[in-house]
Coordinates of C-alpha atoms and ligand atoms in Angstrom, one line a residue:
M1119 CA -0.7 1.6 -21.5
Q1120 CA -0.3 -1.7 -23.4
T1121 CA 1.2 -4.5 -21.5
K1122 CA 3.6 -6.7 -23.3
I1123 CA 4.6 -10.2 -22.3
V1124 CA 8.1 -11.1 -23.6
Q1125 CA 10.3 -14.3 -23.3
P1126 CA 13.5 -14.1 -21.4
T1127 CA 15.6 -13.9 -24.4
K1128 CA 18.6 -11.6 -24.6
E1129 CA 16.4 -8.9 -26.1
G1130 CA 13.6 -9.6 -23.6
I1131 CA 16.1 -9.1 -20.6
Q1132 CA 17.6 -5.9 -22.3
Q1133 CA 14.1 -4.5 -22.8
A1134 CA 13.2 -5.1 -19.2
A1135 CA 16.5 -3.6 -17.9
Q1136 CA 16.1 -0.5 -20.2
L1137 CA 12.5 0.2 -18.8
L1138 CA 13.8 -0.3 -15.2
K1139 CA 16.6 2.3 -15.8
Q1140 CA 13.9 4.7 -17.2
G1141 CA 11.9 4.4 -13.9
E1142 CA 9.3 1.9 -15.3
L1143 CA 7.8 -1.2 -13.7
V1144 CA 8.5 -4.6 -15.0
G1145 CA 6.7 -8.0 -14.0
M1146 CA 9.6 -10.4 -13.3
P1147 CA 9.7 -14.1 -12.5
T1148 CA 11.4 -15.4 -9.3
E1149 CA 11.6 -18.8 -7.8
T1150 CA 9.0 -17.9 -5.2
V1151 CA 6.2 -15.8 -7.0
Y1152 CA 6.2 -13.1 -9.8
G1153 CA 7.6 -9.7 -8.6
L1154 CA 6.6 -6.2 -9.6
A1155 CA 10.0 -4.7 -10.1
A1156 CA 11.4 -1.2 -10.1
S1157 CA 14.7 0.6 -9.3
A1158 CA 15.1 0.6 -5.5
Y1159 CA 17.0 3.9 -6.0
D1160 CA 14.1 5.7 -7.7
P1161 CA 11.4 7.1 -5.3
A1162 CA 9.1 8.1 -8.3
A1163 CA 9.3 4.4 -9.6
I1164 CA 8.6 3.1 -6.1
K1165 CA 5.5 5.1 -5.9
K1166 CA 4.3 3.6 -9.2
I1167 CA 4.5 0.1 -7.4
F1168 CA 2.2 1.2 -4.6
Q1169 CA -0.2 2.7 -7.2
A1170 CA -0.3 -0.2 -9.6
K1171 CA -0.9 -2.6 -6.7
G1172 CA -3.2 -0.5 -4.5
R1173 CA -0.7 -1.4 -1.8
P1174 CA -1.1 0.1 1.7
Q1175 CA 1.5 2.9 2.1
D1176 CA 2.9 1.5 5.3
N1177 CA 3.9 -2.0 3.8
P1178 CA 7.6 -2.0 2.9
L1179 CA 9.2 -3.7 -0.1
I1180 CA 11.9 -6.3 -0.5
V1181 CA 15.0 -5.2 -2.4
H1182 CA 16.5 -8.0 -4.8
I1183 CA 20.2 -8.2 -5.6
S1184 CA 22.1 -10.5 -7.8
N1185 CA 25.4 -10.8 -5.9
L1186 CA 26.7 -10.4 -2.4
E1187 CA 28.6 -7.3 -3.3
M1188 CA 25.4 -5.5 -3.9
L1189 CA 24.4 -5.9 -0.2
Q1190 CA 27.0 -3.7 1.4
P1191 CA 25.8 -0.3 0.1
L1192 CA 22.2 -1.0 1.1
V1193 CA 22.8 -1.8 4.8
T1194 CA 24.8 -0.5 7.7
A1195 CA 25.5 -3.8 9.6
V1196 CA 25.4 -7.5 8.8
P1197 CA 24.9 -9.5 12.0
E1198 CA 27.0 -12.7 12.3
P1199 CA 24.0 -15.2 11.8
A1200 CA 23.2 -13.3 8.5
K1201 CA 26.5 -14.3 7.1
K1202 CA 25.8 -18.0 7.8
L1203 CA 22.3 -17.6 6.4
A1204 CA 23.5 -16.1 3.2
E1205 CA 26.2 -18.7 2.8
Q1206 CA 23.6 -21.6 3.2
F1207 CA 20.4 -20.1 1.5
W1208 CA 21.5 -17.4 -1.0
P1209 CA 20.7 -17.4 -3.8
G1210 CA 17.3 -18.6 -2.8
P1211 CA 13.9 -17.9 -1.2
L1212 CA 15.1 -16.2 1.9
T1213 CA 14.7 -12.4 2.8
M1214 CA 16.7 -10.9 5.6
I1215 CA 16.0 -7.6 7.3
F1216 CA 19.0 -5.4 8.1
P1217 CA 19.4 -1.8 9.4
K1218 CA 19.1 0.4 6.2
S1219 CA 21.8 2.7 4.8
E1220 CA 21.1 6.2 3.6
K1221 CA 21.1 5.1 0.1
V1222 CA 17.7 3.3 0.5
P1223 CA 14.8 5.7 0.0
M1224 CA 12.2 5.8 2.7
E1225 CA 9.6 5.0 0.0
V1226 CA 11.1 1.5 -0.3
T1227 CA 10.9 0.9 3.5
A1228 CA 7.7 2.6 4.1
G1229 CA 9.4 4.9 6.6
M1230 CA 11.2 2.0 8.5
E1231 CA 14.8 2.2 9.5
T1232 CA 15.3 -1.4 8.3
V1233 CA 15.4 -2.8 4.8
A1234 CA 14.4 -6.3 3.5
I1235 CA 17.0 -7.9 1.1
R1236 CA 16.8 -11.0 -1.0
F1237 CA 19.2 -12.6 -3.5
P1238 CA 16.8 -14.7 -5.7
S1239 CA 18.0 -17.9 -7.4
H1240 CA 15.9 -17.6 -10.6
P1241 CA 18.2 -17.1 -13.5
V1242 CA 15.8 -14.7 -15.2
A1243 CA 15.6 -12.5 -12.1
Q1244 CA 19.3 -12.5 -11.7
A1245 CA 19.8 -11.6 -15.4
I1246 CA 17.3 -8.6 -15.1
I1247 CA 19.0 -7.2 -12.1
R1248 CA 22.5 -7.7 -13.6
E1249 CA 21.6 -6.2 -16.9
S1250 CA 20.0 -3.1 -15.2
S1251 CA 22.8 -2.8 -12.7
L1252 CA 20.3 -1.8 -10.1
P1253 CA 18.9 -3.3 -6.9
L1254 CA 15.3 -3.9 -7.6
A1255 CA 12.5 -3.3 -5.1
A1256 CA 9.8 -5.8 -6.0
P1257 CA 6.7 -7.0 -4.1
S1258 CA 4.5 -9.7 -5.5
A1259 CA 3.0 -8.6 -8.7
N1260 CA -0.6 -9.0 -7.8
L1261 CA -3.3 -6.4 -6.9
S1262 CA -3.0 -5.9 -3.2
G1263 CA -5.2 -8.5 -1.3
K1264 CA -5.3 -10.9 -4.2
P1265 CA -3.5 -14.2 -4.4
S1266 CA 0.1 -13.8 -5.5
P1267 CA 0.9 -14.6 -9.1
T1268 CA 2.7 -17.8 -10.0
T1269 CA 2.6 -17.5 -13.8
A1270 CA 3.0 -14.5 -16.3
Q1271 CA -0.7 -14.9 -17.1
H1272 CA -1.7 -14.2 -13.5
V1273 CA 0.5 -11.0 -13.6
W1274 CA -1.1 -10.1 -16.8
E1275 CA -4.7 -10.5 -15.3
D1276 CA -3.8 -8.1 -12.4
M1277 CA -1.5 -5.6 -14.2
D1278 CA -2.8 -5.4 -17.7
G1279 CA -2.8 -1.6 -18.8
K1280 CA -0.7 -0.6 -15.6
I1281 CA 2.8 -1.7 -16.5
P1282 CA 4.7 -1.8 -19.9
L1283 CA 6.2 -5.2 -19.7
I1284 CA 6.1 -8.8 -18.1
V1285 CA 9.0 -11.2 -18.7
D1286 CA 7.6 -14.8 -18.9
G1287 CA 9.8 -17.2 -16.8
G1288 CA 7.2 -20.0 -16.8
E1289 CA 5.6 -21.3 -13.6
C1290 CA 7.3 -20.4 -10.3
Q1291 CA 9.0 -23.3 -8.7
V1292 CA 8.2 -22.5 -5.0
G1293 CA 4.9 -20.9 -5.4
V1294 CA 4.7 -19.0 -2.0
E1295 CA 6.7 -15.9 -1.1
S1296 CA 10.1 -15.9 0.5
T1297 CA 10.7 -16.6 4.2
V1298 CA 11.2 -13.3 5.9
V1299 CA 13.6 -13.1 8.9
L1300 CA 14.7 -10.3 11.1
V1301 CA 18.3 -11.1 11.9
K1302 CA 19.7 -10.2 15.4
E1303 CA 23.3 -11.0 16.8
D1304 CA 22.0 -14.0 18.8
C1305 CA 18.5 -14.7 17.4
L1306 CA 16.3 -15.1 14.4
H1307 CA 12.9 -13.7 14.4
L1308 CA 10.7 -15.4 11.7
L1309 CA 8.2 -12.8 10.3
R1310 CA 6.9 -14.8 7.2
P1311 CA 7.3 -18.6 6.7
G1312 CA 8.5 -19.8 3.3
A1313 CA 10.5 -22.6 1.7
V1314 CA 13.4 -21.9 4.0
T1315 CA 11.7 -23.6 7.0
P1316 CA 12.3 -22.9 10.8
E1317 CA 14.1 -26.2 10.9
M1318 CA 16.4 -25.0 8.2
L1319 CA 17.0 -21.7 9.9
K1320 CA 18.0 -23.5 13.2
T1321 CA 21.0 -25.0 11.4
C1322 CA 22.5 -21.4 11.3
C1323 CA 21.3 -20.1 14.7
D1324 CA 20.1 -21.9 17.8
Q1325 CA 17.5 -19.3 18.7
V1326 CA 14.5 -19.0 16.2
E1327 CA 11.5 -17.2 17.3
I1328 CA 8.3 -17.5 15.3
D1329 CA 6.4 -14.2 15.3
P1330 CA 2.9 -14.7 16.7
A1331 CA 1.4 -13.1 13.5
V1332 CA 2.6 -16.1 11.5
L1333 CA -0.1 -18.4 13.0
H1334 CA -2.6 -16.0 14.5
Q1335 CA -4.6 -12.9 13.7
L1336 CA -3.1 -9.8 15.3
K1337 CA -5.2 -8.3 18.0
E1338 CA -6.9 -5.0 17.0
G1339 CA -4.3 -2.1 17.5
A1340 CA -1.3 -4.4 18.0
Q1341 CA 1.8 -3.3 16.2
A1342 CA 3.1 -5.8 13.5
A1343 CA 6.6 -6.6 13.3
S1344 CA 6.2 -7.1 9.6
P1345 CA 3.5 -4.6 8.3
G1346 CA 2.4 -7.0 5.6
M1347 CA 1.2 -9.5 8.3
K1348 CA -1.7 -7.4 9.4
Y1349 CA -3.7 -7.4 6.2
K1350 CA -6.2 -9.7 4.8
H1351 CA -4.3 -11.3 2.0
Y1352 CA -4.2 -13.7 -0.8
S1353 CA -8.1 -13.9 -0.9
P1354 CA -10.2 -15.1 -3.6
K1355 CA -13.7 -13.6 -3.8
A1356 CA -15.2 -16.7 -2.1
D1357 CA -15.6 -17.1 1.6
V1358 CA -13.1 -19.6 2.6
T1359 CA -13.2 -21.7 5.8
I1360 CA -10.5 -24.1 6.8
L1361 CA -11.8 -27.3 8.5
S1362 CA -9.1 -28.8 10.6
G1363 CA -9.4 -32.5 11.5
N1364 CA -9.0 -35.8 9.6
L1365 CA -10.4 -36.5 6.0
A1366 CA -13.5 -38.4 7.3
Q1367 CA -14.4 -35.4 9.6
F1368 CA -13.9 -33.1 6.7
K1369 CA -16.2 -35.1 4.4
E1370 CA -18.9 -35.5 6.9
Y1371 CA -18.9 -31.8 7.6
V1372 CA -18.9 -30.7 4.0
N1373 CA -21.6 -33.2 2.9
S1374 CA -23.9 -31.9 5.4
H1375 CA -23.1 -28.2 4.9
W1376 CA -22.6 -27.5 1.1
D1377 CA -24.9 -25.5 -0.9
S1378 CA -24.9 -24.1 -4.5
A1379 CA -21.6 -22.5 -5.6
T1380 CA -19.7 -24.4 -2.6
Y1381 CA -16.3 -26.0 -3.5
A1382 CA -14.1 -28.3 -1.4
L1383 CA -10.5 -27.6 -1.6
V1384 CA -8.8 -30.8 -0.8
F1385 CA -5.3 -32.6 -1.3
D1386 CA -4.7 -34.8 -4.3
G1387 CA -6.5 -38.1 -4.2
E1388 CA -9.1 -37.0 -1.6
Q1389 CA -12.0 -36.1 -3.8
Q1390 CA -13.9 -39.4 -3.4
G1391 CA -17.1 -39.2 -1.4
I1392 CA -17.3 -35.4 -1.3
A1393 CA -20.8 -34.3 -2.6
C1394 CA -20.0 -30.8 -3.9
P1395 CA -17.4 -30.0 -6.6
C1396 CA -13.8 -30.4 -5.6
L1397 CA -10.4 -28.7 -6.5
T1398 CA -7.2 -30.2 -5.3
Y1399 CA -3.9 -28.6 -4.5
G1400 CA -1.1 -31.0 -4.2
A1401 CA -0.2 -34.1 -2.2
D1402 CA 2.8 -33.0 0.0
A1403 CA 3.6 -29.6 1.4
A1404 CA 6.0 -28.5 -1.5
E1405 CA 3.2 -29.3 -4.0
Q1406 CA 0.6 -27.4 -1.9
A1407 CA 2.9 -24.4 -1.8
K1408 CA 3.4 -24.5 -5.5
E1409 CA -0.3 -24.8 -6.4
L1410 CA -2.1 -23.0 -3.7
F1411 CA -2.3 -19.3 -5.3
A1412 CA -3.3 -20.8 -8.7
V1413 CA -6.1 -22.8 -7.2
L1414 CA -7.4 -19.8 -5.2
R1415 CA -7.5 -17.9 -8.5
R1416 CA -9.3 -20.7 -10.2
L1417 CA -12.0 -20.6 -7.6
D1418 CA -12.6 -17.0 -8.6
G1419 CA -12.8 -18.1 -12.2
L1420 CA -15.5 -20.7 -11.3
G1421 CA -17.5 -18.2 -9.3
A1422 CA -17.1 -20.0 -6.1
K1423 CA -19.0 -18.3 -3.2
K1424 CA -18.2 -20.7 -0.3
V1425 CA -15.0 -22.8 0.0
Y1426 CA -14.2 -25.4 2.6
A1427 CA -10.5 -26.2 2.6
R1428 CA -8.4 -29.0 4.1
C1429 CA -5.9 -27.9 6.7
P1430 CA -2.2 -28.0 5.8
E1431 CA 0.4 -29.4 8.4
K1432 CA 1.9 -26.7 10.4
Q1433 CA 5.3 -27.9 10.1
G1434 CA 8.2 -27.5 7.5
M1435 CA 7.0 -26.0 4.3
G1436 CA 3.4 -26.7 5.5
L1437 CA 3.8 -23.7 7.9
A1438 CA 4.1 -21.4 4.8
V1439 CA 1.0 -23.0 3.2
Y1440 CA -1.0 -22.8 6.3
N1441 CA 0.1 -19.0 6.9
R1442 CA -1.2 -18.1 3.4
L1443 CA -4.3 -20.2 3.6
I1444 CA -5.5 -18.7 7.0
R1445 CA -5.1 -15.2 5.5
A1446 CA -7.1 -16.3 2.5
A1447 CA -9.7 -17.6 4.9
G1448 CA -9.7 -14.3 7.0
F1449 CA -8.7 -16.6 9.8
Q1450 CA -11.9 -18.6 9.8
V1451 CA -10.9 -22.2 11.0
I1452 CA -13.4 -24.7 12.3
P1453 CA -11.8 -27.2 14.5
L1454 CA -13.6 -30.5 13.8
E1455 CA -11.4 -32.5 16.1
D1456 CA -13.3 -31.0 19.1
A1457 CA -16.7 -30.8 17.4
R1458 CA -19.6 -33.0 18.4
M1459 CA -21.4 -33.6 15.3
Ligands
LIG35 P1 5.8 -8.9 -0.6 O1 6.8 -7.9 -1.3 O2 4.5 -8.8 -1.3 O3 6.4 -10.2 -0.8 O4 5.8 -8.3 0.8 C1 7.0 -8.1 1.4 C2 6.8 -8.6 2.9 O5 8.1 -8.2 3.6 C3 5.7 -7.8 3.6 O6 5.1 -8.7 4.6 C4 6.5 -6.8 4.4 O7 5.8 -6.3 5.5 C5 7.8 -7.4 4.7 N1 8.8 -6.5 5.0 C6 9.6 -5.9 4.0 N2 10.4 -5.0 4.5 C7 10.3 -5.1 5.9 C8 10.9 -4.5 7.0 N3 11.9 -3.6 6.8 N4 10.6 -5.0 8.2 C9 9.7 -5.9 8.5 N5 9.1 -6.4 7.4 C10 9.3 -6.1 6.2
LIG36 MG1 2.6 -9.7 -1.6

């Protein structure tokens, strides 16, 4: 199969919608990362998503809608806090989990009785959903385990020959996947951090619990509230280690441990005085989120074998960056604050 990249013109959108109605897959831009979309009502098309990505069968998909009326047929209840969250943060980078209706095939939810729903703000995603008149199941459009794609070119690198079409909407503005929240009547359970931060969630509900899997590796055999959280993820081929501590401690450690094919992954403006080659990923947390996945892909292109990364802040948007980076690092963190060097 030849994979075409088209611009989001009227014809491009129509072509995408036509393919989706025929049960095909389309690479689609959203404000978070690129999605690999299929009709949420078509179990055969959903199976193609799992195949194309090499995605574990037990990892459910997010269903994307383009207006609030599309929510009702997909779910059996909308808890009170969800109404507030929808008002505040939809359209946008927030996914909410609801009890699923019978209309949602088990293939989408990987057998779960709940379904994850998002109303993205990206105009091209909205146009594709509208034109197809379908809710679209769409995980990130990368091969499973690889960094998520934030440009059409990234999607092409992973999906060339596997899908008929990618719609090019330029670079994704957020750069990390949506915030995922399980909504209960009196409490929000944060399963995956994103651009809608815990602080922002608290404006809609007093009780916000952060799932332990957001910051820590799940113990062997432990059940994941969000199946996606248990996999090694977002990984470049290189062995990544996060060094927590200040910049001086980082430099001292790297300069005495680097070898050939070692790279330092630092924040903008921090390269000076580091002995090995450096790549940077943003100054503040929003920039770090936007640039993280692209820089992880670049490390692969450069043939990096060992990467030492600066540790993002664990607050606000930084929590999302840290959550992705510890997975890319296979949870290897060296705390330099405590080390006697
Ligand atoms: P992706 O589509 O690659 O952004 O991944 C979707 C994320 O949402 C994964 O981490 C899934 O495990 C999670 N997810 C989707 N549906 C559910 C659900 N019903 N319950 C819990 N987590 C879910
Ligand atoms: Mg993904």
